[in-house]
XYZ file of C-alpha atoms in Angstrom:
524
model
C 35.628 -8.621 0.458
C 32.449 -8.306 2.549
C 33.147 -6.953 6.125
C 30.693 -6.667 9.271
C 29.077 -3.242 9.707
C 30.153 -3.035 13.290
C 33.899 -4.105 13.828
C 34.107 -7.428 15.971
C 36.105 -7.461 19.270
C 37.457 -10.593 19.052
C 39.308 -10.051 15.376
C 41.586 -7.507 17.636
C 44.937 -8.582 17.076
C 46.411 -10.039 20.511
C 49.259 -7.879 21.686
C 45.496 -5.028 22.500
C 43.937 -7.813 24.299
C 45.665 -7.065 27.439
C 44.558 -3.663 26.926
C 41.627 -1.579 28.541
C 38.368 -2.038 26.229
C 38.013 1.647 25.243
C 34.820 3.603 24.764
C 32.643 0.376 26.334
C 28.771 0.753 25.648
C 26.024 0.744 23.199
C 26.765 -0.751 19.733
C 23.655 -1.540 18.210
C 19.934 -1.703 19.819
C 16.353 -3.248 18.392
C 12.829 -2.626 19.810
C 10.140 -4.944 19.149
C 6.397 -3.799 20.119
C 3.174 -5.874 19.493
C 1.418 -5.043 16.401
C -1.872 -4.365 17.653
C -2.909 -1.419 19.878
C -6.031 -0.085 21.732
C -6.713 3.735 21.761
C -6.582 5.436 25.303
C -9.210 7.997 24.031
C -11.574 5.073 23.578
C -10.447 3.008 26.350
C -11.905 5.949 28.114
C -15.420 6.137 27.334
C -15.578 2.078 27.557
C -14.008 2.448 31.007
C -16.563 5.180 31.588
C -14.330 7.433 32.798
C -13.646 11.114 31.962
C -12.677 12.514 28.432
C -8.558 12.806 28.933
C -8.199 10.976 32.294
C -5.341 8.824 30.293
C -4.761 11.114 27.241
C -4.071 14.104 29.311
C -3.895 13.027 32.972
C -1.684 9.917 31.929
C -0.226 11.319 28.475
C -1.024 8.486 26.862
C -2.579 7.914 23.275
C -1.842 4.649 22.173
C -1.137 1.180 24.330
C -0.349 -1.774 22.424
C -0.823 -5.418 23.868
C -0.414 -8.979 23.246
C -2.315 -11.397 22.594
C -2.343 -15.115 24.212
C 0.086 -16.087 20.958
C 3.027 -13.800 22.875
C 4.783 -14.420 25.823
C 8.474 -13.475 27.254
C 10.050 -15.818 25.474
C 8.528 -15.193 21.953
C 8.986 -11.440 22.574
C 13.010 -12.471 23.832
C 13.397 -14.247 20.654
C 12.134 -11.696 17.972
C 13.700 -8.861 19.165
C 17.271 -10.874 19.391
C 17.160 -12.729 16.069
C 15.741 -8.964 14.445
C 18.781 -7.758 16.206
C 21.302 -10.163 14.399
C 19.890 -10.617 11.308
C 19.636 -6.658 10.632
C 23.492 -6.433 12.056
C 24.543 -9.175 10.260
C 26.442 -10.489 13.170
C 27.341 -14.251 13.931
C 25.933 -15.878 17.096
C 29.754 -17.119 17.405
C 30.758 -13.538 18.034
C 28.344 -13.038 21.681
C 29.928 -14.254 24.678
C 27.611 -12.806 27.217
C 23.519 -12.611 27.127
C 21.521 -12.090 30.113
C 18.122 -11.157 30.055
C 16.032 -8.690 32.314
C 12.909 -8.915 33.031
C 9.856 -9.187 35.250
C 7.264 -11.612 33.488
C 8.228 -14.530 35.166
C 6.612 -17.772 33.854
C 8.878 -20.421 35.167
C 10.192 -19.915 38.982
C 13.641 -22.152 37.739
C 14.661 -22.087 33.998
C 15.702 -18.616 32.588
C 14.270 -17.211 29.458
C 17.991 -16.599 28.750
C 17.951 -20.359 28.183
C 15.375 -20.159 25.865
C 17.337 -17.884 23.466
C 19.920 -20.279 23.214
C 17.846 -21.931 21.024
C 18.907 -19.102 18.557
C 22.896 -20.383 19.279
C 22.808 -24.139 18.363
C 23.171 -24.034 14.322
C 26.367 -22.108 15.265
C 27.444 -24.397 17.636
C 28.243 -21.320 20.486
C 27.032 -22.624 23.936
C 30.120 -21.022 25.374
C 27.800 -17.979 26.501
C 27.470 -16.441 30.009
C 24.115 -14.759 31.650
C 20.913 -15.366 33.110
C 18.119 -13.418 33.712
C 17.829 -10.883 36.219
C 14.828 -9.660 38.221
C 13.806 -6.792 40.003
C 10.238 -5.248 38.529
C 11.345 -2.422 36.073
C 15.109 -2.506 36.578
C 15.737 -5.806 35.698
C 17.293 -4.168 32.051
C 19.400 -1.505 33.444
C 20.735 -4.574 36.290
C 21.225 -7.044 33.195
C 23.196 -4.147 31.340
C 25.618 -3.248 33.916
C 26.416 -6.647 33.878
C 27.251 -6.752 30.457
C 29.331 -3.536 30.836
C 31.233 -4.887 34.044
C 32.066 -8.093 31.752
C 33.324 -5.986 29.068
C 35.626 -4.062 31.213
C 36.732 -7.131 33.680
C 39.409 -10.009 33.161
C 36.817 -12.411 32.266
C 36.506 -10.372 28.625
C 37.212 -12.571 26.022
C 36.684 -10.190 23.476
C 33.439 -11.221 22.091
C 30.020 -9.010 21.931
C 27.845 -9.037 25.052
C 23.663 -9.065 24.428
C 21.435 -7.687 26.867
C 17.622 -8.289 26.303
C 15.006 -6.358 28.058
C 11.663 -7.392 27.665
C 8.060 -7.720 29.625
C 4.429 -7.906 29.228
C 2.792 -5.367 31.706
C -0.661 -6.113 32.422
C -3.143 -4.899 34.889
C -6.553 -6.410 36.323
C -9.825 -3.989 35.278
C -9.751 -0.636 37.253
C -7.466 2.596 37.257
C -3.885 0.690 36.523
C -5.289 -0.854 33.174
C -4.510 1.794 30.999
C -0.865 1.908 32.147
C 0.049 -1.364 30.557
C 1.698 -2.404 27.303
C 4.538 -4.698 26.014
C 7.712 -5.034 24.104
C 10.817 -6.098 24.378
C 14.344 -4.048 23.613
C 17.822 -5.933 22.828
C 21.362 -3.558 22.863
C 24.918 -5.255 21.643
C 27.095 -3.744 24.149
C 31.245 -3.624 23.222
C 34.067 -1.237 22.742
C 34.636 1.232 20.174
C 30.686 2.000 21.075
C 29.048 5.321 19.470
C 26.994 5.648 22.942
C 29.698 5.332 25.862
C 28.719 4.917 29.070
C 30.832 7.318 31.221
C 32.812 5.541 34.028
C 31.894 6.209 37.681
C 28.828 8.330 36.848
C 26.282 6.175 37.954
C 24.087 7.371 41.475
C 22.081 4.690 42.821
C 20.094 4.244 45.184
C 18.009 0.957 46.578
C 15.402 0.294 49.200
C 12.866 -1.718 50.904
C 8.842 -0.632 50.112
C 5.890 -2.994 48.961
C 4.802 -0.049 46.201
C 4.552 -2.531 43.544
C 4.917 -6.389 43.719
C 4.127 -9.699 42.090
C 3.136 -11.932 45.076
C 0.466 -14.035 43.468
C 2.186 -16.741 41.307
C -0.041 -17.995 39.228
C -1.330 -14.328 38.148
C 0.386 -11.781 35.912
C -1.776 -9.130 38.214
C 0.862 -6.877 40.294
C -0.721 -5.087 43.727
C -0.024 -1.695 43.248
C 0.046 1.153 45.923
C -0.264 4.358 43.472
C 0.258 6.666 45.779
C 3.441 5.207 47.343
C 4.902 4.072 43.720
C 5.179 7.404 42.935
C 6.521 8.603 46.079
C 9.235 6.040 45.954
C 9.814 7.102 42.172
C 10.496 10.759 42.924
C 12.348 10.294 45.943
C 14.727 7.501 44.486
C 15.310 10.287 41.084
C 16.485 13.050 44.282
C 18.890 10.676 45.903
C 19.862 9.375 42.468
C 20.235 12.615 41.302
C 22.341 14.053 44.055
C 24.940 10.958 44.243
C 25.454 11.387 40.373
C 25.958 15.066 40.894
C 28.250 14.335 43.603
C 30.252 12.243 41.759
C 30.540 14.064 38.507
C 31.746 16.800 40.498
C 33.932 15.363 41.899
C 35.285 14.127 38.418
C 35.180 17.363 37.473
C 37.531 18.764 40.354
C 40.132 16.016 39.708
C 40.459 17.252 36.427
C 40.764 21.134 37.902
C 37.231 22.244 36.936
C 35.074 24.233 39.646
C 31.525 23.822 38.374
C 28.111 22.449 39.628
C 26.023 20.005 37.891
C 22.236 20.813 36.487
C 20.235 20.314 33.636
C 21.961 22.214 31.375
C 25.037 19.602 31.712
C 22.195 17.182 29.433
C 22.003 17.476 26.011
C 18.865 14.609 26.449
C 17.679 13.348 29.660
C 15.382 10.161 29.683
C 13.836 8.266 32.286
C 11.822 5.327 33.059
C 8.283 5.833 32.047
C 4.973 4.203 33.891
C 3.177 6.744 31.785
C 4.397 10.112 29.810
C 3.161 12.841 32.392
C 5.256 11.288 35.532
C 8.487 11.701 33.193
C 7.506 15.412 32.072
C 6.902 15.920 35.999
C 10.398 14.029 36.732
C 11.727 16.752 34.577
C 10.703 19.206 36.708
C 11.700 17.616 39.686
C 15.372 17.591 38.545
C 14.826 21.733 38.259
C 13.334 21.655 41.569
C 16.780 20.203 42.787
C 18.792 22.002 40.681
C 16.961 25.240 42.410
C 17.526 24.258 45.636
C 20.998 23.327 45.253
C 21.880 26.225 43.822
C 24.038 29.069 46.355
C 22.538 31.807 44.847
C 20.072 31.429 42.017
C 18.891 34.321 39.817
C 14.715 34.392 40.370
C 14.466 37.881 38.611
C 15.439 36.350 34.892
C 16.168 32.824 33.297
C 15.115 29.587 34.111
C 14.204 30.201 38.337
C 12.431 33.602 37.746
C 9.457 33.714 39.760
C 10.436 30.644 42.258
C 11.557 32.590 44.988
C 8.753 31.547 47.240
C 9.895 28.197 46.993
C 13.338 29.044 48.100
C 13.408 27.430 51.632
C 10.586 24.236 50.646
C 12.022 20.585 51.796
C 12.512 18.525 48.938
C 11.084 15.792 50.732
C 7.827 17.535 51.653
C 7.395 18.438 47.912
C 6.461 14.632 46.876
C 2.783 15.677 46.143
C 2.639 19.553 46.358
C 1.148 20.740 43.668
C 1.987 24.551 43.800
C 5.706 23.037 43.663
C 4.728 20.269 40.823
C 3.095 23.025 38.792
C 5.518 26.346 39.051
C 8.289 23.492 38.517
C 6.460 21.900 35.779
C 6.067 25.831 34.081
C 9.823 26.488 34.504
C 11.397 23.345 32.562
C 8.682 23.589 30.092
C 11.434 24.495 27.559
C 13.713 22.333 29.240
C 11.157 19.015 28.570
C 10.921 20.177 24.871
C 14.668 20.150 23.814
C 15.918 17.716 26.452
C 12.737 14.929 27.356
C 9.810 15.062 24.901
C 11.340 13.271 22.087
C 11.948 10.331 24.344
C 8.383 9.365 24.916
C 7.439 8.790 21.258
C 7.186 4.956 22.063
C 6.079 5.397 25.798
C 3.136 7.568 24.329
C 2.508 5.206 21.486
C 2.816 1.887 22.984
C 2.471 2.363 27.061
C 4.659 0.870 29.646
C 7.084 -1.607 29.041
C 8.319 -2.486 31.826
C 11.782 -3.249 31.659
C 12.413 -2.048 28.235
C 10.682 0.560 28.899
C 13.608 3.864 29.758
C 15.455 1.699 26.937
C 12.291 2.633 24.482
C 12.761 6.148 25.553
C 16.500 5.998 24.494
C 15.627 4.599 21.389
C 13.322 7.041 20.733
C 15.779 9.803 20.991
C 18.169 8.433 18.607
C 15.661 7.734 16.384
C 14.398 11.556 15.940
C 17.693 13.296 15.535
C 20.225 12.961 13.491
C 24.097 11.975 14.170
C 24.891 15.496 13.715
C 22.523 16.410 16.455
C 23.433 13.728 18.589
C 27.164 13.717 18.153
C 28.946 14.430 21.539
C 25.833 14.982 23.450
C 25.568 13.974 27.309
C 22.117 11.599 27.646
C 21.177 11.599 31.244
C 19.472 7.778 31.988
C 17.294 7.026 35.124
C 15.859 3.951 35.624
C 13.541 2.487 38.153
C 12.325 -0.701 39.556
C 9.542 -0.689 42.150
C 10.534 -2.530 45.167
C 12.816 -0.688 45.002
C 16.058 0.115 42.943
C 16.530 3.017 40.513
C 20.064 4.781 39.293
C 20.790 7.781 37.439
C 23.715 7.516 35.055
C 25.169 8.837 32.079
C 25.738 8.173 28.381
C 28.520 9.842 26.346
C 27.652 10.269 22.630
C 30.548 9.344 20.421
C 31.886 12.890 18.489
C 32.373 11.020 15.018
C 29.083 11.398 13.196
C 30.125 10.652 9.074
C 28.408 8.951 7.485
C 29.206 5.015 7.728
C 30.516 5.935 11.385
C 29.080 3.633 14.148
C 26.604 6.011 15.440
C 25.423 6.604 11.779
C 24.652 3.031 11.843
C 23.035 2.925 15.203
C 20.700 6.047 14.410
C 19.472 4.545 10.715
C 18.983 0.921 12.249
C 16.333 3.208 14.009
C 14.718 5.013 11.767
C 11.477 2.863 10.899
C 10.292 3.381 14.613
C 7.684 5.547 13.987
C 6.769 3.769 10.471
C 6.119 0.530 12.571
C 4.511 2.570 14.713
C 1.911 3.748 12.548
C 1.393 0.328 10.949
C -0.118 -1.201 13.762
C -3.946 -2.562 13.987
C -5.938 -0.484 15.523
C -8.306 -2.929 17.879
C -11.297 -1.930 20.485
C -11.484 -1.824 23.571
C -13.780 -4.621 23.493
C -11.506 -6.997 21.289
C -8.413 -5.401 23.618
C -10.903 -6.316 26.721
C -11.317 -9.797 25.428
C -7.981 -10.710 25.194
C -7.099 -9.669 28.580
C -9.433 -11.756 29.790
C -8.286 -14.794 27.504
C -4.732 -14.040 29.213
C -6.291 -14.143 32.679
C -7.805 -17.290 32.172
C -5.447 -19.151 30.582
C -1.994 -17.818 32.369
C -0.110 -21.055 32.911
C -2.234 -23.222 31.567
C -0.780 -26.292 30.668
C -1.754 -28.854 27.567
C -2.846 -25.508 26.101
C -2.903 -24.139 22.754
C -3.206 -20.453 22.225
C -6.244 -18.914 20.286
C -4.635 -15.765 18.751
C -4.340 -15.281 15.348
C -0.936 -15.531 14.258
C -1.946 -13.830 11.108
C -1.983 -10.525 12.999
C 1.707 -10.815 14.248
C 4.197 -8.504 12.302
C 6.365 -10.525 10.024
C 9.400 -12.627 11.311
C 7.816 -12.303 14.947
C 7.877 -15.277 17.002
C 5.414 -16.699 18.602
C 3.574 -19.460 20.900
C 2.220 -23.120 19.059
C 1.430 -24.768 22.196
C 2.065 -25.039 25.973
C 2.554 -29.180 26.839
C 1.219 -31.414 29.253
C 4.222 -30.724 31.238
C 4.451 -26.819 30.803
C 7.179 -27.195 28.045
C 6.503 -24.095 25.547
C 6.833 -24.616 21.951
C 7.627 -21.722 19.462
C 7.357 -21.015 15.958
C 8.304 -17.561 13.468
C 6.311 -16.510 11.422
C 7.219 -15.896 7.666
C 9.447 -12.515 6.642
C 7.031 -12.876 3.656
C 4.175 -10.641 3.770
C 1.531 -8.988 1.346
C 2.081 -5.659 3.792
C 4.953 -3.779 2.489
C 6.100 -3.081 5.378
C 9.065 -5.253 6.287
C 9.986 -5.258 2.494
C 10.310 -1.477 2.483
C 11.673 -0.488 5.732
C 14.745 -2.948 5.082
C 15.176 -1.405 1.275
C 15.233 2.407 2.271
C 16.621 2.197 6.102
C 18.797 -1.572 6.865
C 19.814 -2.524 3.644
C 23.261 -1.365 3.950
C 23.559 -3.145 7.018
C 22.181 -6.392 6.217
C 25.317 -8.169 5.026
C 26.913 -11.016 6.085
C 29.343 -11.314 9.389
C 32.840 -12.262 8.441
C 33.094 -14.727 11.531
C 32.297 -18.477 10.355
C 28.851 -18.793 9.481
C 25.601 -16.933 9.622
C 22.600 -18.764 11.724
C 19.475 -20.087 10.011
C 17.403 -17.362 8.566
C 13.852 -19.354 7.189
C 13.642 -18.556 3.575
C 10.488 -16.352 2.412
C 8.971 -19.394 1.041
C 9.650 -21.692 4.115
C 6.687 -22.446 6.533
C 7.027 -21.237 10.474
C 10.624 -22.998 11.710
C 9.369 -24.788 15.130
C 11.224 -24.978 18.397
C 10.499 -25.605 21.781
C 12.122 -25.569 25.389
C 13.246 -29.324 25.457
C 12.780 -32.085 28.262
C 15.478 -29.733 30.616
């Protein structure tokens, strides 16, 4: 008998459905990125800028992009049907999806309704969710929600999807190189291998134009630099301090007297604009975790040497850089063990948006192995200019044999960096080009794009045509490709879990010898 690699909620037998879900949170995750990229190094000297103003000032090397053949909903449906295919799950089995995300290209009809298009052969339209917006937090937003279902009466037992996704562009100047695109999808459900720990989340929200969409019919944001990162470290202190707060607090209940800091994270990830904010983020948290501290040793360990900083006011620190670099110096080994490995897509592919801490995440699990990861405490902050950020925490299941659920999870991610590297490498006059294609025909309607669809990875969707009335129409390209790629990844990392899902009936896959299968958004 053939069974699902991941063991479905709803076969529980009824007398635990009135039960608490146990262990709620990640069950399985994909990340799809575009398959062309642009090097920052020559982005550079075509910008005509200095040598390492976005390889070392940003920490950037790579940023990929799309082309007018991808927009939210292609990127939405690639990364979800990659997601089920490779799980081998059933559309029947998701009760919940909601989508977060930023690129808005309809002001009324969801991009969550556009997946459903994946749900009709199954016949499952009994699925809750929309979309939910606010800039970069949109994903973290749309993922509590999907937690809160899983944990509330209205649980009926089935899988909840949460899609992150965006295309962050920038008009020519000093922003550009912080772009990119992708999109991330996460199967959330009990029995998870990463657990999200309950009542450890600090948020905090509030009102500041740093970063905003205003202009409809642009994908341009107006961006205040100076103020979005203002707002970004000050919402990590005050997201920082509630979670420690509560934790504590946790803690005490349980009759433990202890403080929280750094060294409470096995991993700590965060939302990344660009890599050298996060490794300064770091060093922010060490900043707090010195001043918080009654009496901390500045002869040896971590604080030695930071006694001149001893009576600074965290918010007068914002953009000192005596504090930024002695800070950055003393959680130098801190960002090796704890943050580094996080940014491996960041680096390689840019900002995200709303996929984007979710990338980082990703990227952790898919340099280490269960062993290493196995009961390990991943700290999580994510941000959204406007602005809402929170700081929460994810418990790492202990049981890492092999066929275990976190096995799973960490091998479904092990051809990140192999997809990585088998990217095309574009110009910055091509990647130029194409941004100004996308400027010029954003929203277009009776349009047809001019990308080649050639380019696109295998089994990616992607745009046919834009109507006279703004309807989108989609096709997928072909899993059959002369670049071994998608053939070899699945043989040596997914082909265990590429088997059928014993609920009903597996969706359409297209055959290898099929042409593109075509859909579109309907007259609603």
């Amino acid at each position: 008998m053939i069974v699902s690699p991941f063991r479905m909620p709803g076969s529980l037998p009824a007398v635990c459905e009135a039960a608490w879900p146990k262990d709620v949170g990640i069950i399985a995750m994909e990340v799809y990125f575009p398959s062309q990229y642009v090097e920052q190094a020559e982005l550079e000297e075509f910008d005509g800028v200095g040598a390492g103003k976005y390889t070392v000032g940003l920490g950037q090397a790579r940023m990929g992009f799309c082309s007018d053949r991808e927009d939210i909903g292609s990127l939405c449906l690639t990364v979800v049907q990659r997601l089920m295919e490779r799980s081998g799950l059933s559309y029947e089995s998701v009760g919940r999806l909601e989508v977060g995300t930023e690129t808005i290209i309809d002001k009324s009809k969801s991009t969550k309704t556009v997946l459903m298009q994946l749900f009709e052969e199954s016949g499952n339209t009994d699925v809750e969710g929309v979309d939910t917006t606010n800039a970069c937090y949109g994903g973290t937003a749309a993922l509590f929600n999907a937690l809160n279902w899983v944990e509330s009466s209205s649980w009926d037992g089935r899988y909840a999807l949460v899609v992150a996704g965006d295309i962050a562009v920038y008009a020519t100047g000093s922003a550009r190189p912080t772009g990119g695109a992708g999109a991330v999808a996460m199967l959330v459900g009990p029995n998870a291998p990463l657990v999200f720990e309950r009542g450890l989340r600090g948020t905090h929200m509030q009102h500041a134009y740093d970063f905003y969409k205003p202009d409809m019919v642009s994908e341009y944001p107006v961006v205040d630099g100076k103020l979005s990162i203002q707002c970004y470290l000050s919402a990590l202190d005050r997201c920082y301090s509630v979670y420690r707060n509560k934790i504590h607090a946790q803690w005490q209940r349980e009759g433990l007297e202890k403080h929280c800091s750094l060294e409470d994270f096995g991993f700590m990830v965060f939302h990344s604009p660009y890599c050298k904010l996060v490794q300064k983020s770091l060093a922010r948290l060490m900043l707090n975790d010195f001043l918080c501290h009654p009496s901390p040793d500045t002869q040896s360990g971590p604080f030695s040497g930071l006694e001149a900083f001893r009576d600074v006011k965290i918010e007068d620190t914002y953009f000192d850089r005596d504090v930024e670099k002695a800070f950055m110096k003393a959680s130098s080994e801190a960002f090796e063990s704890k943050t580094k490995a996080s940014l491996l897509i960041s680096n390689q592919n840019g900002n995200m948006y709303t996929p984007s801490v979710y990338g980082c995440l990703a990227s952790v699990l898919a340099q280490h192995a269960p062993q290493q990861l196995a009961g390990q405490r991943i700290g999580v902050f994510s941000y959204g200019s406007g602005f809402a950020a929170t700081l929460y925490s994810i418990k790492v299941t202990q049981d890492a044999t092999p066929g275990s659920a976190l096995d799973k999870l960490v091998s479904s991610l092990c051809d990140l960096q192999a997809r990585l590297d088998s990217r095309k490498k574009v110009s910055p006059d091509v990647f130029a080009q194409n941004m100004k294609l996308r400027e010029e025909t954003h929203h277009l309607a009776n349009y047809i794009p001019q990308g080649s669809v050639e380019e696109l990875f295998p089994g990616t969707w992607y745009l046919t045509r834009v109507d006279e009335k703004h309807r989108r129409q989609y096709a997928r390209r072909s899993m059959s490709d002369d670049r071994p790629l998608e053939a070899g990844l699945i043989t040596s990392c997914i082909a265990a879990e590429h088997i059928p899902s014993p609920l009903k009936k597996m969706p359409r896959i297209p055959t290898t010898t099929a042409g593109p299968e075509v859909i579109s958004n309907g007259d609603h």
